[in-house]
């Protein structure tokens, strides 16, 4: 580590989009230079170990924390640990998310609460607990992963769409609060990205979906990771409070 090394924290970093973000920030120095990446996950220990190994093999560094993103206390501990070990935090990427889809009439209170707590409250947990450090540094970049569904709504996803729309309101409010301290807060709204979250779609559903995507393909986790890296870079220093759709043109 040098004095220019950046420190990043990605929630839900072991699989899908989060994993691509961790790899991008830790290994591709084009936008962000040297970066040590801490990431959280909830259950898959082997996924965390293999990710750290992959990154170490490239001569870079990542550390993991097994924690539930919906816990405020655990978020506080993670941030305290990172600041203790690395002395600072530059980038926070709030990525952890789940779906528990059902039509409203069949949606249980538990499924509503679980999705709101994991997807939306987690963003509060990590942003609130890192804000003081960012303010002290007079520098920070926060990127929240929302979804196009938070903009358009989607039948069968009232809980998920509410959590993602909530992230957009949270992003804009906190961007206004923290802008004077050189802390930029933005959201990325992915469209349909190939991960385990979207694997349940059958061939017919995929066909219909592609008809509504002008670029005629699903996105990849790397499509999102590159934009995260750009938003963390000096090229994005004048961007805050924005929701950037990365969706092949689906929502215009
Ligand atoms: P995946 O299901 O592939 O991966 C989710 C990641 O989040 C895993 O690493 C998982 O860890 C972690 N995670 C889940 N719950 C928790 C929790 N309570 N605490 C800590 N970590 C947790 O999801 P995607 O990569 O597809 O999605 C990533 C983000 O992108 C989500 O916010 C999602 O809503 C959003 N998104 C995805 C889209 C898509 O098409 N895939 C579209 C739009 C938005 P573990 O394996 O240990 O459980």
Coordinates of C-alpha atoms and ligand atoms in Angstrom, one line a residue:
X1 CA 0.0 0.0 0.0
X2 CA 1.2 3.5 -0.8
X3 CA -0.3 6.8 0.5
X4 CA -2.3 7.0 -2.8
X5 CA -3.9 3.6 -2.4
X6 CA -7.7 3.9 -2.3
X7 CA -9.8 1.8 0.1
X8 CA -13.2 0.6 -1.1
X9 CA -16.0 -1.3 0.6
X10 CA -18.6 -3.3 -1.5
X11 CA -21.6 -4.9 0.2
X12 CA -22.7 -8.2 -1.2
X13 CA -19.4 -8.7 -3.0
X14 CA -19.2 -12.5 -3.4
X15 CA -21.5 -13.2 -6.4
X16 CA -23.0 -11.5 -9.5
X17 CA -22.6 -7.8 -9.9
X18 CA -20.9 -7.3 -6.5
X19 CA -18.2 -9.8 -7.4
X20 CA -17.5 -8.0 -10.7
X21 CA -17.3 -4.7 -8.8
X22 CA -14.8 -6.1 -6.3
X23 CA -12.6 -7.5 -9.1
X24 CA -12.8 -4.3 -11.2
X25 CA -11.9 -2.0 -8.3
X26 CA -9.1 -4.3 -7.0
X27 CA -7.5 -5.1 -10.3
X28 CA -8.2 -2.6 -13.0
X29 CA -6.3 0.6 -12.2
X30 CA -7.5 2.6 -15.3
X31 CA -9.9 4.8 -13.4
X32 CA -9.1 4.5 -9.7
X33 CA -5.4 3.5 -9.4
X34 CA -4.4 1.1 -6.7
X35 CA -7.3 0.0 -4.6
X36 CA -7.7 -2.4 -1.7
X37 CA -11.2 -3.7 -1.6
X38 CA -13.1 -4.9 1.5
X39 CA -16.4 -6.7 0.7
X40 CA -19.2 -8.2 2.8
X41 CA -21.3 -11.3 2.2
X42 CA -23.9 -13.2 4.1
X43 CA -23.5 -16.9 3.5
X44 CA -21.2 -18.3 0.8
X45 CA -17.8 -18.7 2.5
X46 CA -16.3 -20.6 -0.5
X47 CA -17.3 -17.7 -2.8
X48 CA -15.5 -15.2 -0.5
X49 CA -12.3 -17.4 -0.3
X50 CA -12.1 -17.9 -4.1
X51 CA -12.6 -14.2 -4.7
X52 CA -9.8 -13.2 -2.4
X53 CA -7.6 -15.9 -4.0
X54 CA -8.3 -14.6 -7.5
X55 CA -7.4 -11.1 -6.5
X56 CA -4.3 -12.1 -4.6
X57 CA -3.1 -14.0 -7.7
X58 CA -3.1 -10.7 -9.6
X59 CA -0.9 -9.2 -6.9
X60 CA -3.7 -7.1 -5.3
X61 CA -5.5 -7.2 -2.0
X62 CA -9.1 -7.8 -0.8
X63 CA -10.5 -8.6 2.6
X64 CA -13.9 -10.1 3.5
X65 CA -16.5 -9.6 6.3
X66 CA -19.2 -12.2 6.8
X67 CA -22.1 -9.9 8.0
X68 CA -25.8 -9.4 7.3
X69 CA -26.1 -6.0 5.5
X70 CA -29.4 -5.4 7.2
X71 CA -27.8 -5.1 10.7
X72 CA -26.9 -1.6 11.7
X73 CA -24.5 -2.8 14.5
X74 CA -22.6 -5.1 12.1
X75 CA -22.3 -2.3 9.5
X76 CA -20.8 -0.1 12.2
X77 CA -18.3 -2.8 13.2
X78 CA -17.2 -3.4 9.6
X79 CA -16.6 0.3 8.9
X80 CA -14.7 0.7 12.3
X81 CA -12.5 -2.3 11.4
X82 CA -11.7 -1.0 7.9
X83 CA -10.7 2.5 9.2
X84 CA -8.7 0.8 12.0
X85 CA -6.8 -1.4 9.5
X86 CA -6.4 0.9 6.5
X87 CA -6.7 4.3 8.0
X88 CA -9.4 5.6 5.7
X89 CA -12.4 4.7 3.4
X90 CA -12.7 6.2 -0.1
X91 CA -15.4 4.4 -1.9
X92 CA -18.6 2.8 -0.6
X93 CA -20.6 0.6 -3.0
X94 CA -24.0 -0.4 -1.5
X95 CA -24.8 -3.4 -3.7
X96 CA -26.2 -6.2 -1.4
X97 CA -29.7 -7.1 -2.5
X98 CA -32.3 -9.9 -2.7
X99 CA -35.7 -10.5 -4.3
X100 CA -38.7 -12.2 -2.8
X101 CA -41.2 -11.8 -5.6
X102 CA -44.9 -12.3 -5.3
X103 CA -48.1 -10.5 -6.3
X104 CA -49.3 -8.1 -3.5
X105 CA -52.2 -10.3 -2.5
X106 CA -49.8 -13.2 -1.9
X107 CA -46.9 -11.3 -0.5
X108 CA -46.2 -12.0 3.2
X109 CA -45.3 -9.3 5.7
X110 CA -42.0 -11.2 6.3
X111 CA -41.1 -11.1 2.6
X112 CA -41.8 -7.3 2.4
X113 CA -39.7 -6.6 5.5
X114 CA -36.8 -8.9 4.4
X115 CA -36.5 -7.2 1.1
X116 CA -36.8 -3.6 2.5
X117 CA -34.2 -4.5 5.3
X118 CA -31.7 -6.1 3.0
X119 CA -32.0 -3.7 0.1
X120 CA -32.9 -0.3 1.6
X121 CA -32.0 -0.3 5.3
X122 CA -28.6 -1.7 4.4
X123 CA -27.9 1.4 2.4
X124 CA -28.7 3.6 5.4
X125 CA -26.7 1.3 7.7
X126 CA -23.5 1.6 5.6
X127 CA -23.9 5.2 4.5
X128 CA -24.7 6.5 8.0
X129 CA -21.8 4.6 9.6
X130 CA -19.2 5.8 7.1
X131 CA -20.4 9.4 6.8
X132 CA -18.3 10.7 9.7
X133 CA -15.1 9.2 8.2
X134 CA -15.9 10.7 4.7
X135 CA -16.6 14.1 6.3
X136 CA -13.4 13.9 8.3
X137 CA -11.4 13.1 5.1
X138 CA -13.4 15.7 3.1
X139 CA -13.6 13.1 0.4
X140 CA -15.8 10.1 -0.4
X141 CA -17.7 8.5 -3.2
X142 CA -20.9 6.5 -2.5
X143 CA -22.5 4.4 -5.2
X144 CA -25.9 2.8 -4.5
X145 CA -27.1 0.0 -6.7
X146 CA -30.8 0.5 -7.4
X147 CA -32.7 -1.0 -10.4
X148 CA -34.7 0.2 -13.3
X149 CA -37.6 -1.4 -11.5
X150 CA -37.3 1.3 -8.9
X151 CA -38.1 3.8 -11.6
X152 CA -40.8 1.9 -13.6
X153 CA -42.3 -0.5 -11.0
X154 CA -42.9 -4.1 -11.8
X155 CA -45.9 -6.4 -11.2
X156 CA -44.9 -9.1 -8.7
X157 CA -42.1 -7.0 -7.2
X158 CA -43.9 -4.4 -5.0
X159 CA -41.4 -5.0 -2.1
X160 CA -38.3 -4.9 -4.4
X161 CA -39.5 -1.9 -6.4
X162 CA -40.3 0.0 -3.2
X163 CA -36.8 -0.8 -1.8
X164 CA -35.1 0.4 -5.0
X165 CA -37.2 3.5 -5.3
X166 CA -36.3 4.2 -1.7
X167 CA -32.7 4.0 -2.6
X168 CA -33.2 6.7 -5.3
X169 CA -34.8 9.1 -2.8
X170 CA -32.1 8.3 -0.2
X171 CA -29.3 8.9 -2.8
X172 CA -30.6 12.3 -3.8
X173 CA -31.2 13.5 -0.2
X174 CA -27.8 12.4 1.1
X175 CA -26.1 13.9 -2.1
X176 CA -27.5 17.2 -1.1
X177 CA -26.5 16.9 2.5
X178 CA -22.9 15.8 1.9
X179 CA -22.0 17.7 -1.3
X180 CA -20.3 20.6 0.5
X181 CA -17.8 18.1 2.0
X182 CA -16.7 16.8 -1.4
X183 CA -18.7 13.6 -0.9
X184 CA -20.5 12.5 -4.1
X185 CA -23.5 10.2 -3.9
X186 CA -24.9 8.5 -7.0
X187 CA -27.0 5.5 -7.9
X188 CA -26.7 3.0 -10.8
X189 CA -29.9 1.5 -12.1
X190 CA -29.1 -1.8 -13.8
X191 CA -31.5 -3.3 -16.3
X192 CA -31.5 -7.1 -16.8
X193 CA -28.1 -8.4 -15.9
X194 CA -27.0 -12.0 -16.2
X195 CA -26.6 -13.2 -12.6
X196 CA -28.1 -15.9 -10.4
X197 CA -30.9 -13.3 -9.5
X198 CA -32.1 -13.4 -13.1
X199 CA -31.4 -17.1 -13.9
X200 CA -35.0 -18.2 -13.2
X201 CA -36.2 -16.7 -16.5
X202 CA -37.2 -19.3 -19.1
X203 CA -36.6 -19.0 -22.8
X204 CA -39.9 -17.3 -23.7
X205 CA -39.6 -14.8 -20.9
X206 CA -36.0 -14.0 -22.0
X207 CA -37.2 -13.5 -25.6
X208 CA -40.0 -11.0 -24.6
X209 CA -37.5 -9.2 -22.4
X210 CA -34.9 -8.8 -25.2
X211 CA -37.6 -7.3 -27.4
X212 CA -37.7 -4.4 -25.0
X213 CA -34.0 -3.8 -24.8
X214 CA -32.8 -1.6 -27.7
X215 CA -29.2 -3.0 -27.5
X216 CA -30.8 -6.5 -27.8
X217 CA -28.8 -8.2 -25.1
X218 CA -28.8 -8.7 -21.4
X219 CA -26.2 -6.8 -19.5
X220 CA -23.2 -8.5 -17.8
X221 CA -21.9 -7.8 -14.3
X222 CA -18.8 -6.2 -15.9
X223 CA -21.1 -3.6 -17.7
X224 CA -22.1 -2.4 -14.2
X225 CA -18.7 -2.7 -12.6
X226 CA -17.1 -0.4 -15.2
X227 CA -19.6 2.3 -14.5
X228 CA -19.0 2.0 -10.7
X229 CA -15.3 2.4 -11.4
X230 CA -16.0 5.5 -13.6
X231 CA -18.2 7.0 -10.8
X232 CA -15.3 6.5 -8.3
X233 CA -12.8 8.2 -10.6
X234 CA -11.8 11.8 -10.9
X235 CA -13.6 11.9 -14.3
X236 CA -16.9 11.9 -12.3
X237 CA -15.9 14.5 -9.7
X238 CA -18.7 16.8 -10.9
X239 CA -21.5 14.2 -10.8
X240 CA -23.6 13.8 -7.7
X241 CA -27.2 13.0 -6.9
X242 CA -27.7 11.2 -10.2
X243 CA -29.3 7.9 -11.2
X244 CA -27.5 6.3 -14.1
X245 CA -29.5 3.6 -15.9
X246 CA -27.2 0.9 -17.3
X247 CA -29.8 -1.1 -19.1
X248 CA -29.1 -1.3 -22.8
X249 CA -31.6 1.6 -23.4
X250 CA -34.6 -0.2 -21.8
X251 CA -35.8 2.8 -19.8
X252 CA -35.5 6.2 -21.5
Ligands
LIG1 P1 -26.8 -12.0 -6.6 O1 -28.0 -12.7 -6.0 O2 -26.1 -12.6 -7.8 O3 -25.7 -11.7 -5.5 C1 -26.1 -11.0 -4.3 C2 -24.9 -10.7 -3.5 O4 -25.4 -10.0 -2.3 C3 -24.3 -12.0 -3.0 O5 -22.9 -11.8 -2.9 C4 -24.9 -12.2 -1.6 O6 -24.0 -12.9 -0.7 C5 -25.1 -10.8 -1.1 N1 -26.1 -10.6 -0.1 C6 -27.4 -10.9 -0.2 N2 -28.0 -10.6 0.9 C7 -27.1 -10.1 1.8 C8 -27.1 -9.6 3.1 N3 -28.2 -9.6 3.9 N4 -26.0 -9.2 3.7 C9 -24.8 -9.2 2.9 N5 -24.7 -9.7 1.7 C10 -25.9 -10.1 1.1 O7 -27.4 -10.6 -7.0 P2 -27.0 -9.6 -8.2 O8 -25.5 -9.6 -8.4 O9 -27.9 -9.9 -9.4 O10 -27.5 -8.2 -7.7 C11 -26.6 -7.3 -7.0 C12 -27.4 -6.0 -6.8 O11 -27.8 -5.5 -8.1 C13 -28.7 -6.1 -6.0 O12 -28.8 -4.9 -5.2 C14 -29.8 -6.2 -7.1 O13 -31.0 -5.8 -6.6 C15 -29.2 -5.2 -8.1 N6 -29.8 -5.4 -9.4 C16 -29.6 -6.6 -10.1 C17 -30.1 -6.8 -11.4 C18 -30.0 -8.0 -12.2 O14 -30.5 -8.1 -13.3 N7 -29.2 -9.0 -11.7 C19 -30.9 -5.7 -12.0 C20 -31.0 -4.5 -11.2 C21 -30.5 -4.4 -10.0 P3 -24.2 -14.4 -0.3 O15 -23.9 -15.2 -1.5 O16 -23.3 -14.7 0.8 O17 -25.7 -14.6 0.1

